[in-house]
Amino acid sequence: MKKIGFLSFGHWSDGAGSQTRSAQDALLQSVDLAVAAEELGADGAYFRVHHFARQLASPLPLLSAIGAKTSRIEIGTGVIDMRYENPLYFAENAGAADLISGGRLQLGISRGSPEQVIDGWRYFGYEPSEGDTDADMARKHTEVLLTVLQGRGFAQPNPRPMFPNPPGLLRIEPHSAGLRDRIWWGSGSNATSVWAAELGMNLQSSTLKDDETGEPLHVQQRKQIEAYRQAWKDAGHEREPRVSVSRSIFALTSDLDRAYFGRNADSGDHIGMIDEKTRAIFGRSYAAEPDVLVKQLAEDEAIQAADTLLLTVPNQLGVDYNAHVLESILTHVAPELGWR
């Protein structure tokens, strides 16, 4: 069995700056898509997070709404940029969202990716400490978050509080037991995947990764997963870790599918620079008839190594079409690969 979910950008712009639908429409459609995905038997509804863009930037209110309208599906992110986050406030909001959903939150966090504005986290009031980079700041925010999610008291109570306090030091409230084990790190390199394993976080690896060996993305990701799992074992964690990979996969079962995605049938990996120093490999899209997809996906080493597959969806095409995309994979592809 492999868990299969969707990963949505939550766009409400066409990418060219024109407004094609409202933010309200995009958010409500995200809720509707999660409900539809649960009804189809999908395992997860995940959302990408970007600031200063006409995309989802504040995921926890959305996840809370989805949690209140669903009962089984996992709900999460891929990923929240920790350069922008106050870890204690984050822990409060995440604890509330997790309790509303009954413990179904799966939060992907990370150092983040290049954003819409230069050093956008500065506008949120955050500055790296002297000698640190913004990546160092994100990791420090993460370490604080992981500590407070454990639920241990750390704050000295006021001797004259507004409300009665339990004995001892106080913790962040509301506390949701088990959420600490459902934090994922979005890793773009082998080194950060090892760091995530050492801290006891699950691993998310997307369609973009540092090009560390020149091999195809799926091979590099498989090696990344192996390095992560070895580091997890070496750290002596008691529970089994989880690992997800993201892919753009479209089963061409209708003329509309072929019109939208048939041109991607022969796509391959791409190499590019995500900044002036980092050479990255961008994963291919899969678009083919279901029997061809089965053969192609069986050769994807990273998908085979992961326990969770997140399907990136063209959310701007609406709830009905995206539900069709998910249903096609769940019905025509997943059973043939032993994922169902």
mmCIF file of C-alpha atoms in Angstrom:
data_model
loop_
_atom_site.group_PDB
_atom_site.id
_atom_site.type_symbol
_atom_site.label_atom_id
_atom_site.label_comp_id
_atom_site.label_asym_id
_atom_site.label_seq_id
_atom_site.Cartn_x
_atom_site.Cartn_y
_atom_site.Cartn_z
ATOM 1 C CA MET A 1 0.000 0.000 0.000
ATOM 2 C CA LYS A 2 1.136 3.531 -0.784
ATOM 3 C CA LYS A 3 -0.595 6.666 0.428
ATOM 4 C CA ILE A 4 -1.695 8.898 -2.445
ATOM 5 C CA GLY A 5 -2.656 12.534 -2.027
ATOM 6 C CA PHE A 6 -2.740 15.739 -4.010
ATOM 7 C CA LEU A 7 -0.546 18.822 -3.752
ATOM 8 C CA SER A 8 -2.156 22.104 -4.805
ATOM 9 C CA PHE A 9 -0.675 25.534 -5.424
ATOM 10 C CA GLY A 10 -3.913 27.303 -4.499
ATOM 11 C CA HIS A 11 -3.535 29.843 -7.348
ATOM 12 C CA TRP A 12 -6.073 32.524 -7.981
ATOM 13 C CA SER A 13 -4.010 34.215 -10.708
ATOM 14 C CA ASP A 14 -3.100 32.883 -14.133
ATOM 15 C CA GLY A 15 0.575 33.632 -13.450
ATOM 16 C CA ALA A 16 0.620 36.626 -15.793
ATOM 17 C CA GLY A 17 -0.729 39.058 -13.246
ATOM 18 C CA SER A 18 -4.356 39.111 -14.316
ATOM 19 C CA GLN A 19 -7.035 38.205 -11.820
ATOM 20 C CA THR A 20 -8.897 35.120 -13.065
ATOM 21 C CA ARG A 21 -10.806 34.321 -9.880
ATOM 22 C CA SER A 22 -10.990 35.694 -6.373
ATOM 23 C CA ALA A 23 -8.976 34.570 -3.382
ATOM 24 C CA GLN A 24 -12.244 33.561 -1.750
ATOM 25 C CA ASP A 25 -13.110 31.302 -4.694
ATOM 26 C CA ALA A 26 -9.663 29.680 -4.605
ATOM 27 C CA LEU A 27 -9.866 28.966 -0.891
ATOM 28 C CA LEU A 28 -13.401 27.582 -1.011
ATOM 29 C CA GLN A 29 -12.538 25.437 -4.019
ATOM 30 C CA SER A 30 -9.550 24.074 -2.081
ATOM 31 C CA VAL A 31 -11.944 22.921 0.634
ATOM 32 C CA ASP A 32 -14.258 21.381 -1.964
ATOM 33 C CA LEU A 33 -11.362 19.552 -3.646
ATOM 34 C CA ALA A 34 -10.248 18.072 -0.323
ATOM 35 C CA VAL A 35 -13.802 16.859 0.341
ATOM 36 C CA ALA A 36 -13.988 15.351 -3.151
ATOM 37 C CA ALA A 37 -10.580 13.695 -2.752
ATOM 38 C CA GLU A 38 -11.691 12.081 0.499
ATOM 39 C CA GLU A 39 -14.839 10.760 -1.172
ATOM 40 C CA LEU A 40 -12.693 9.255 -3.950
ATOM 41 C CA GLY A 41 -10.501 7.449 -1.424
ATOM 42 C CA ALA A 42 -7.389 9.618 -1.657
ATOM 43 C CA ASP A 43 -5.220 9.735 1.449
ATOM 44 C CA GLY A 44 -4.027 13.337 1.596
ATOM 45 C CA ALA A 45 -4.798 16.960 0.726
ATOM 46 C CA TYR A 46 -1.655 19.101 0.751
ATOM 47 C CA PHE A 47 -1.116 22.737 -0.185
ATOM 48 C CA ARG A 48 1.910 24.734 -1.267
ATOM 49 C CA VAL A 49 2.624 28.007 0.535
ATOM 50 C CA HIS A 50 4.102 31.187 -0.976
ATOM 51 C CA HIS A 51 4.089 34.723 0.406
ATOM 52 C CA PHE A 52 3.551 37.917 -1.610
ATOM 53 C CA ALA A 53 1.885 35.858 -4.359
ATOM 54 C CA ARG A 54 -1.663 35.176 -5.495
ATOM 55 C CA GLN A 55 -1.374 31.746 -3.951
ATOM 56 C CA LEU A 56 -1.979 30.285 -0.533
ATOM 57 C CA ALA A 57 0.077 32.093 2.140
ATOM 58 C CA SER A 58 -1.762 31.309 5.402
ATOM 59 C CA PRO A 59 -2.524 27.578 5.293
ATOM 60 C CA LEU A 60 -3.658 26.852 8.842
ATOM 61 C CA PRO A 61 -7.080 28.557 8.571
ATOM 62 C CA LEU A 62 -7.662 26.611 5.341
ATOM 63 C CA LEU A 63 -6.545 23.333 6.920
ATOM 64 C CA SER A 64 -8.809 23.967 9.886
ATOM 65 C CA ALA A 65 -11.774 24.447 7.550
ATOM 66 C CA ILE A 66 -10.900 21.258 5.671
ATOM 67 C CA GLY A 67 -10.488 19.417 8.962
ATOM 68 C CA ALA A 68 -13.980 20.462 10.011
ATOM 69 C CA LYS A 69 -15.556 19.276 6.722
ATOM 70 C CA THR A 70 -13.724 15.938 6.368
ATOM 71 C CA SER A 71 -13.231 12.960 8.648
ATOM 72 C CA ARG A 72 -10.439 10.758 7.303
ATOM 73 C CA ILE A 73 -8.112 12.402 4.800
ATOM 74 C CA GLU A 74 -4.711 13.670 5.941
ATOM 75 C CA ILE A 75 -4.303 17.438 5.528
ATOM 76 C CA GLY A 76 -0.994 19.193 5.206
ATOM 77 C CA THR A 77 1.419 21.542 3.523
ATOM 78 C CA GLY A 78 4.316 21.305 1.157
ATOM 79 C CA VAL A 79 5.887 23.533 2.455
ATOM 80 C CA ILE A 80 5.629 26.352 5.013
ATOM 81 C CA ASP A 81 8.675 28.623 4.827
ATOM 82 C CA MET A 82 10.096 28.786 8.349
ATOM 83 C CA ARG A 83 12.015 31.984 7.601
ATOM 84 C CA TYR A 84 8.657 33.767 7.938
ATOM 85 C CA GLU A 85 7.374 32.018 11.048
ATOM 86 C CA ASN A 86 7.203 32.789 14.757
ATOM 87 C CA PRO A 87 7.580 29.200 16.023
ATOM 88 C CA LEU A 88 5.508 29.687 19.194
ATOM 89 C CA TYR A 89 2.584 31.324 17.395
ATOM 90 C CA PHE A 90 2.920 28.653 14.726
ATOM 91 C CA ALA A 91 2.651 25.966 17.418
ATOM 92 C CA GLU A 92 -0.547 27.524 18.808
ATOM 93 C CA ASN A 93 -2.228 27.684 15.392
ATOM 94 C CA ALA A 94 -1.048 24.226 14.383
ATOM 95 C CA GLY A 95 -2.230 22.731 17.659
ATOM 96 C CA ALA A 96 -5.695 24.185 17.152
ATOM 97 C CA ALA A 97 -5.913 23.002 13.518
ATOM 98 C CA ASP A 98 -4.769 19.520 14.502
ATOM 99 C CA LEU A 99 -7.363 19.245 17.268
ATOM 100 C CA ILE A 100 -10.125 20.412 14.915
ATOM 101 C CA SER A 101 -9.134 17.696 12.420
ATOM 102 C CA GLY A 102 -8.838 14.969 15.037
ATOM 103 C CA GLY A 103 -5.084 14.565 14.653
ATOM 104 C CA ARG A 104 -4.844 14.479 10.853
ATOM 105 C CA LEU A 105 -2.409 17.369 10.323
ATOM 106 C CA GLN A 106 0.781 16.567 8.374
ATOM 107 C CA LEU A 107 2.788 19.802 8.243
ATOM 108 C CA GLY A 108 5.559 20.142 5.703
ATOM 109 C CA ILE A 109 7.987 22.909 6.623
ATOM 110 C CA SER A 110 11.298 24.006 5.153
ATOM 111 C CA ARG A 111 13.824 26.730 4.606
ATOM 112 C CA GLY A 112 11.668 27.775 1.703
ATOM 113 C CA SER A 113 12.375 28.560 -1.928
ATOM 114 C CA PRO A 114 13.105 31.767 -3.855
ATOM 115 C CA GLU A 115 10.161 34.078 -3.183
ATOM 116 C CA GLN A 116 8.301 36.848 -4.988
ATOM 117 C CA VAL A 117 10.196 39.637 -3.226
ATOM 118 C CA ILE A 118 13.756 40.072 -2.065
ATOM 119 C CA ASP A 119 14.244 38.814 1.503
ATOM 120 C CA GLY A 120 10.511 38.804 2.110
ATOM 121 C CA TRP A 121 10.947 37.528 5.659
ATOM 122 C CA ARG A 122 12.381 40.935 6.611
ATOM 123 C CA TYR A 123 8.936 42.467 6.067
ATOM 124 C CA PHE A 124 7.605 39.973 8.590
ATOM 125 C CA GLY A 125 10.078 41.252 11.186
ATOM 126 C CA TYR A 126 12.730 38.524 11.013
ATOM 127 C CA GLU A 127 16.476 38.958 10.595
ATOM 128 C CA PRO A 128 19.167 36.279 10.797
ATOM 129 C CA SER A 129 21.500 36.598 13.765
ATOM 130 C CA GLU A 130 24.948 38.001 13.070
ATOM 131 C CA GLY A 131 26.942 35.442 11.128
ATOM 132 C CA ASP A 132 23.848 33.420 10.194
ATOM 133 C CA THR A 133 22.150 33.013 6.834
ATOM 134 C CA ASP A 134 18.407 33.026 6.238
ATOM 135 C CA ALA A 135 18.637 29.230 6.001
ATOM 136 C CA ASP A 136 20.227 29.136 9.454
ATOM 137 C CA MET A 137 17.369 31.281 10.749
ATOM 138 C CA ALA A 138 14.793 28.876 9.294
ATOM 139 C CA ARG A 139 16.475 25.901 10.937
ATOM 140 C CA LYS A 140 16.625 27.691 14.296
ATOM 141 C CA HIS A 141 12.918 28.563 14.060
ATOM 142 C CA THR A 142 12.286 24.896 13.281
ATOM 143 C CA GLU A 143 14.238 23.640 16.270
ATOM 144 C CA VAL A 144 12.235 25.910 18.579
ATOM 145 C CA LEU A 145 8.975 24.697 17.004
ATOM 146 C CA LEU A 146 9.910 21.046 17.481
ATOM 147 C CA THR A 147 10.795 21.679 21.110
ATOM 148 C CA VAL A 148 7.566 23.430 22.057
ATOM 149 C CA LEU A 149 5.423 20.872 20.199
ATOM 150 C CA GLN A 150 6.622 18.256 22.681
ATOM 151 C CA GLY A 151 4.281 19.871 25.196
ATOM 152 C CA ARG A 152 6.694 20.384 28.072
ATOM 153 C CA GLY A 153 6.331 23.494 30.215
ATOM 154 C CA PHE A 154 8.970 26.198 29.823
ATOM 155 C CA ALA A 155 7.353 29.555 30.683
ATOM 156 C CA GLN A 156 7.359 30.973 34.216
ATOM 157 C CA PRO A 157 3.735 31.565 35.356
ATOM 158 C CA ASN A 158 2.588 34.934 36.614
ATOM 159 C CA PRO A 159 2.000 34.787 40.412
ATOM 160 C CA ARG A 160 -1.194 36.809 39.818
ATOM 161 C CA PRO A 161 -2.604 35.267 36.641
ATOM 162 C CA MET A 162 -5.830 36.246 34.941
ATOM 163 C CA PHE A 163 -6.905 32.575 34.980
ATOM 164 C CA PRO A 164 -5.935 29.700 37.288
ATOM 165 C CA ASN A 165 -2.799 27.877 36.139
ATOM 166 C CA PRO A 166 -1.847 24.218 36.450
ATOM 167 C CA PRO A 167 1.191 23.630 38.656
ATOM 168 C CA GLY A 168 4.683 24.137 37.259
ATOM 169 C CA LEU A 169 5.952 25.834 34.133
ATOM 170 C CA LEU A 170 3.465 26.541 31.352
ATOM 171 C CA ARG A 171 3.478 25.201 27.798
ATOM 172 C CA ILE A 172 2.056 26.478 24.520
ATOM 173 C CA GLU A 173 -1.695 25.904 24.307
ATOM 174 C CA PRO A 174 -3.601 24.298 22.785
ATOM 175 C CA HIS A 175 -1.334 21.273 22.790
ATOM 176 C CA SER A 176 -2.108 18.422 20.402
ATOM 177 C CA ALA A 177 -0.403 15.198 21.403
ATOM 178 C CA GLY A 178 1.279 13.454 18.470
ATOM 179 C CA LEU A 179 1.649 16.512 16.228
ATOM 180 C CA ARG A 180 5.409 16.575 16.866
ATOM 181 C CA ASP A 181 5.658 13.251 15.008
ATOM 182 C CA ARG A 182 3.735 14.646 12.035
ATOM 183 C CA ILE A 183 6.152 17.412 11.075
ATOM 184 C CA TRP A 184 7.878 16.931 7.702
ATOM 185 C CA TRP A 185 10.961 18.694 6.342
ATOM 186 C CA GLY A 186 10.955 19.654 2.681
ATOM 187 C CA SER A 187 14.486 18.776 1.661
ATOM 188 C CA GLY A 188 16.252 19.760 -1.542
ATOM 189 C CA SER A 189 19.580 18.105 -0.760
ATOM 190 C CA ASN A 190 21.065 15.008 0.817
ATOM 191 C CA ALA A 191 22.598 17.037 3.656
ATOM 192 C CA THR A 192 19.315 18.607 4.763
ATOM 193 C CA SER A 193 17.544 15.260 4.568
ATOM 194 C CA VAL A 194 20.120 13.851 6.992
ATOM 195 C CA TRP A 195 19.595 16.856 9.290
ATOM 196 C CA ALA A 196 15.827 16.263 9.186
ATOM 197 C CA ALA A 197 16.312 12.616 10.112
ATOM 198 C CA GLU A 198 18.517 13.503 13.042
ATOM 199 C CA LEU A 199 15.777 15.800 14.403
ATOM 200 C CA GLY A 200 13.080 13.179 13.925
ATOM 201 C CA MET A 201 11.116 14.840 11.125
ATOM 202 C CA ASN A 202 9.497 13.024 8.223
ATOM 203 C CA LEU A 203 10.861 13.756 4.746
ATOM 204 C CA GLN A 204 9.264 15.526 1.794
ATOM 205 C CA SER A 205 11.122 15.568 -1.527
ATOM 206 C CA SER A 206 9.483 17.489 -4.338
ATOM 207 C CA THR A 207 9.896 17.729 -8.107
ATOM 208 C CA LEU A 208 12.893 20.029 -7.532
ATOM 209 C CA LYS A 209 16.221 19.055 -5.965
ATOM 210 C CA ASP A 210 19.826 20.220 -5.922
ATOM 211 C CA ASP A 211 21.621 18.509 -8.799
ATOM 212 C CA GLU A 212 24.282 16.733 -6.758
ATOM 213 C CA THR A 213 25.348 13.911 -9.106
ATOM 214 C CA GLY A 214 24.061 14.648 -12.607
ATOM 215 C CA GLU A 215 21.816 11.579 -12.497
ATOM 216 C CA PRO A 216 18.062 11.629 -13.251
ATOM 217 C CA LEU A 217 15.935 13.176 -10.520
ATOM 218 C CA HIS A 218 14.314 9.916 -9.470
ATOM 219 C CA VAL A 219 17.729 8.295 -8.963
ATOM 220 C CA GLN A 220 19.041 11.236 -6.935
ATOM 221 C CA GLN A 221 15.882 11.220 -4.836
ATOM 222 C CA ARG A 222 16.166 7.499 -4.192
ATOM 223 C CA LYS A 223 19.690 8.032 -2.910
ATOM 224 C CA GLN A 224 18.464 10.981 -0.833
ATOM 225 C CA ILE A 225 15.810 8.753 0.735
ATOM 226 C CA GLU A 226 18.386 6.067 1.478
ATOM 227 C CA ALA A 227 20.667 8.616 3.161
ATOM 228 C CA TYR A 228 17.723 9.912 5.175
ATOM 229 C CA ARG A 229 16.655 6.471 6.367
ATOM 230 C CA GLN A 230 20.204 5.542 7.341
ATOM 231 C CA ALA A 231 20.528 8.776 9.340
ATOM 232 C CA TRP A 232 17.172 8.023 10.999
ATOM 233 C CA LYS A 233 18.385 4.578 11.996
ATOM 234 C CA ASP A 234 21.699 5.963 13.262
ATOM 235 C CA ALA A 235 19.818 8.532 15.383
ATOM 236 C CA GLY A 236 18.002 5.714 17.177
ATOM 237 C CA HIS A 237 14.445 7.008 16.740
ATOM 238 C CA GLU A 238 11.837 4.478 17.833
ATOM 239 C CA ARG A 239 9.069 5.110 15.310
ATOM 240 C CA GLU A 240 9.199 4.477 11.569
ATOM 241 C CA PRO A 241 9.691 7.622 9.478
ATOM 242 C CA ARG A 242 7.527 8.623 6.556
ATOM 243 C CA VAL A 243 8.768 9.801 3.170
ATOM 244 C CA SER A 244 6.842 11.526 0.384
ATOM 245 C CA VAL A 245 7.766 12.471 -3.160
ATOM 246 C CA SER A 246 5.804 14.785 -5.458
ATOM 247 C CA ARG A 247 5.079 14.158 -9.111
ATOM 248 C CA SER A 248 2.995 15.618 -11.943
ATOM 249 C CA ILE A 249 1.136 12.564 -13.273
ATOM 250 C CA PHE A 250 -1.781 12.588 -15.692
ATOM 251 C CA ALA A 251 -3.588 9.545 -17.021
ATOM 252 C CA LEU A 252 -4.853 10.399 -20.498
ATOM 253 C CA THR A 253 -8.306 8.846 -20.500
ATOM 254 C CA SER A 254 -10.288 11.490 -22.420
ATOM 255 C CA ASP A 255 -9.924 13.945 -25.273
ATOM 256 C CA LEU A 256 -9.861 16.756 -22.706
ATOM 257 C CA ASP A 257 -6.931 15.105 -20.897
ATOM 258 C CA ARG A 258 -5.049 14.824 -24.180
ATOM 259 C CA ALA A 259 -5.771 18.439 -25.049
ATOM 260 C CA TYR A 260 -4.483 19.655 -21.701
ATOM 261 C CA PHE A 261 -1.510 17.345 -21.141
ATOM 262 C CA GLY A 262 -0.857 15.228 -24.223
ATOM 263 C CA ARG A 263 2.042 17.482 -25.234
ATOM 264 C CA ASN A 264 3.840 16.500 -22.006
ATOM 265 C CA ALA A 265 4.000 12.829 -22.947
ATOM 266 C CA ASP A 266 7.675 12.959 -23.896
ATOM 267 C CA SER A 267 8.874 15.418 -21.266
ATOM 268 C CA GLY A 268 12.110 14.828 -19.372
ATOM 269 C CA ASP A 269 14.033 16.264 -16.442
ATOM 270 C CA HIS A 270 15.337 19.820 -16.766
ATOM 271 C CA ILE A 271 18.428 21.480 -15.318
ATOM 272 C CA GLY A 272 18.367 25.091 -14.165
ATOM 273 C CA MET A 273 19.642 27.585 -11.608
ATOM 274 C CA ILE A 274 17.251 28.461 -8.774
ATOM 275 C CA ASP A 275 19.683 31.161 -7.655
ATOM 276 C CA GLU A 276 23.129 32.336 -8.676
ATOM 277 C CA LYS A 277 24.822 29.497 -6.778
ATOM 278 C CA THR A 278 22.487 26.512 -6.878
ATOM 279 C CA ARG A 279 22.178 24.185 -9.843
ATOM 280 C CA ALA A 280 18.933 22.242 -9.599
ATOM 281 C CA ILE A 281 17.203 19.421 -11.382
ATOM 282 C CA PHE A 282 13.490 19.751 -12.138
ATOM 283 C CA GLY A 283 11.554 16.519 -12.483
ATOM 284 C CA ARG A 284 9.675 15.452 -15.574
ATOM 285 C CA SER A 285 5.917 15.258 -15.908
ATOM 286 C CA TYR A 286 4.220 11.946 -16.613
ATOM 287 C CA ALA A 287 1.321 12.070 -19.094
ATOM 288 C CA ALA A 288 0.265 8.949 -20.954
ATOM 289 C CA GLU A 289 -2.386 6.308 -21.380
ATOM 290 C CA PRO A 290 -2.841 4.372 -18.110
ATOM 291 C CA ASP A 291 -1.039 1.211 -19.290
ATOM 292 C CA VAL A 292 1.963 3.275 -20.372
ATOM 293 C CA LEU A 293 1.941 5.211 -17.104
ATOM 294 C CA VAL A 294 2.062 1.976 -15.140
ATOM 295 C CA LYS A 295 5.268 0.954 -16.904
ATOM 296 C CA GLN A 296 6.845 4.410 -16.552
ATOM 297 C CA LEU A 297 6.034 4.808 -12.863
ATOM 298 C CA ALA A 298 7.291 1.312 -12.052
ATOM 299 C CA GLU A 299 10.738 2.527 -13.162
ATOM 300 C CA ASP A 300 10.677 5.657 -10.968
ATOM 301 C CA GLU A 301 13.040 4.645 -8.156
ATOM 302 C CA ALA A 302 12.045 7.459 -5.793
ATOM 303 C CA ILE A 303 8.321 6.699 -6.043
ATOM 304 C CA GLN A 304 9.055 3.074 -5.277
ATOM 305 C CA ALA A 305 11.187 4.056 -2.259
ATOM 306 C CA ALA A 306 8.637 6.470 -0.766
ATOM 307 C CA ASP A 307 5.556 5.516 1.238
ATOM 308 C CA THR A 308 3.554 8.576 0.113
ATOM 309 C CA LEU A 309 3.021 10.034 -3.365
ATOM 310 C CA LEU A 310 1.721 13.584 -3.746
ATOM 311 C CA LEU A 311 0.164 14.348 -7.125
ATOM 312 C CA THR A 312 0.540 17.975 -8.159
ATOM 313 C CA VAL A 313 -2.798 19.126 -9.537
ATOM 314 C CA PRO A 314 -3.774 21.937 -11.933
ATOM 315 C CA ASN A 315 -6.083 23.537 -9.396
ATOM 316 C CA GLN A 316 -7.064 26.388 -11.708
ATOM 317 C CA LEU A 317 -8.951 23.873 -13.851
ATOM 318 C CA GLY A 318 -11.553 23.501 -11.138
ATOM 319 C CA VAL A 319 -12.742 20.957 -8.619
ATOM 320 C CA ASP A 320 -14.506 18.619 -11.030
ATOM 321 C CA TYR A 321 -11.561 18.266 -13.392
ATOM 322 C CA ASN A 322 -9.045 17.795 -10.592
ATOM 323 C CA ALA A 323 -11.270 15.162 -9.011
ATOM 324 C CA HIS A 324 -11.228 13.419 -12.398
ATOM 325 C CA VAL A 325 -7.400 13.585 -12.455
ATOM 326 C CA LEU A 326 -7.212 11.966 -9.015
ATOM 327 C CA GLU A 327 -9.856 9.359 -9.800
ATOM 328 C CA SER A 328 -8.035 8.328 -12.969
ATOM 329 C CA ILE A 329 -4.839 7.597 -11.024
ATOM 330 C CA LEU A 330 -6.645 5.877 -8.161
ATOM 331 C CA THR A 331 -8.735 3.735 -10.509
ATOM 332 C CA HIS A 332 -6.562 2.974 -13.527
ATOM 333 C CA VAL A 333 -2.948 3.249 -12.300
ATOM 334 C CA ALA A 334 -2.571 2.698 -8.568
ATOM 335 C CA PRO A 335 -4.101 -0.831 -8.453
ATOM 336 C CA GLU A 336 -1.854 -2.029 -11.290
ATOM 337 C CA LEU A 337 1.209 -0.927 -9.325
ATOM 338 C CA GLY A 338 0.074 -2.518 -6.080
ATOM 339 C CA TRP A 339 -0.538 0.843 -4.409
ATOM 340 C CA ARG A 340 -4.175 -0.091 -3.712
#
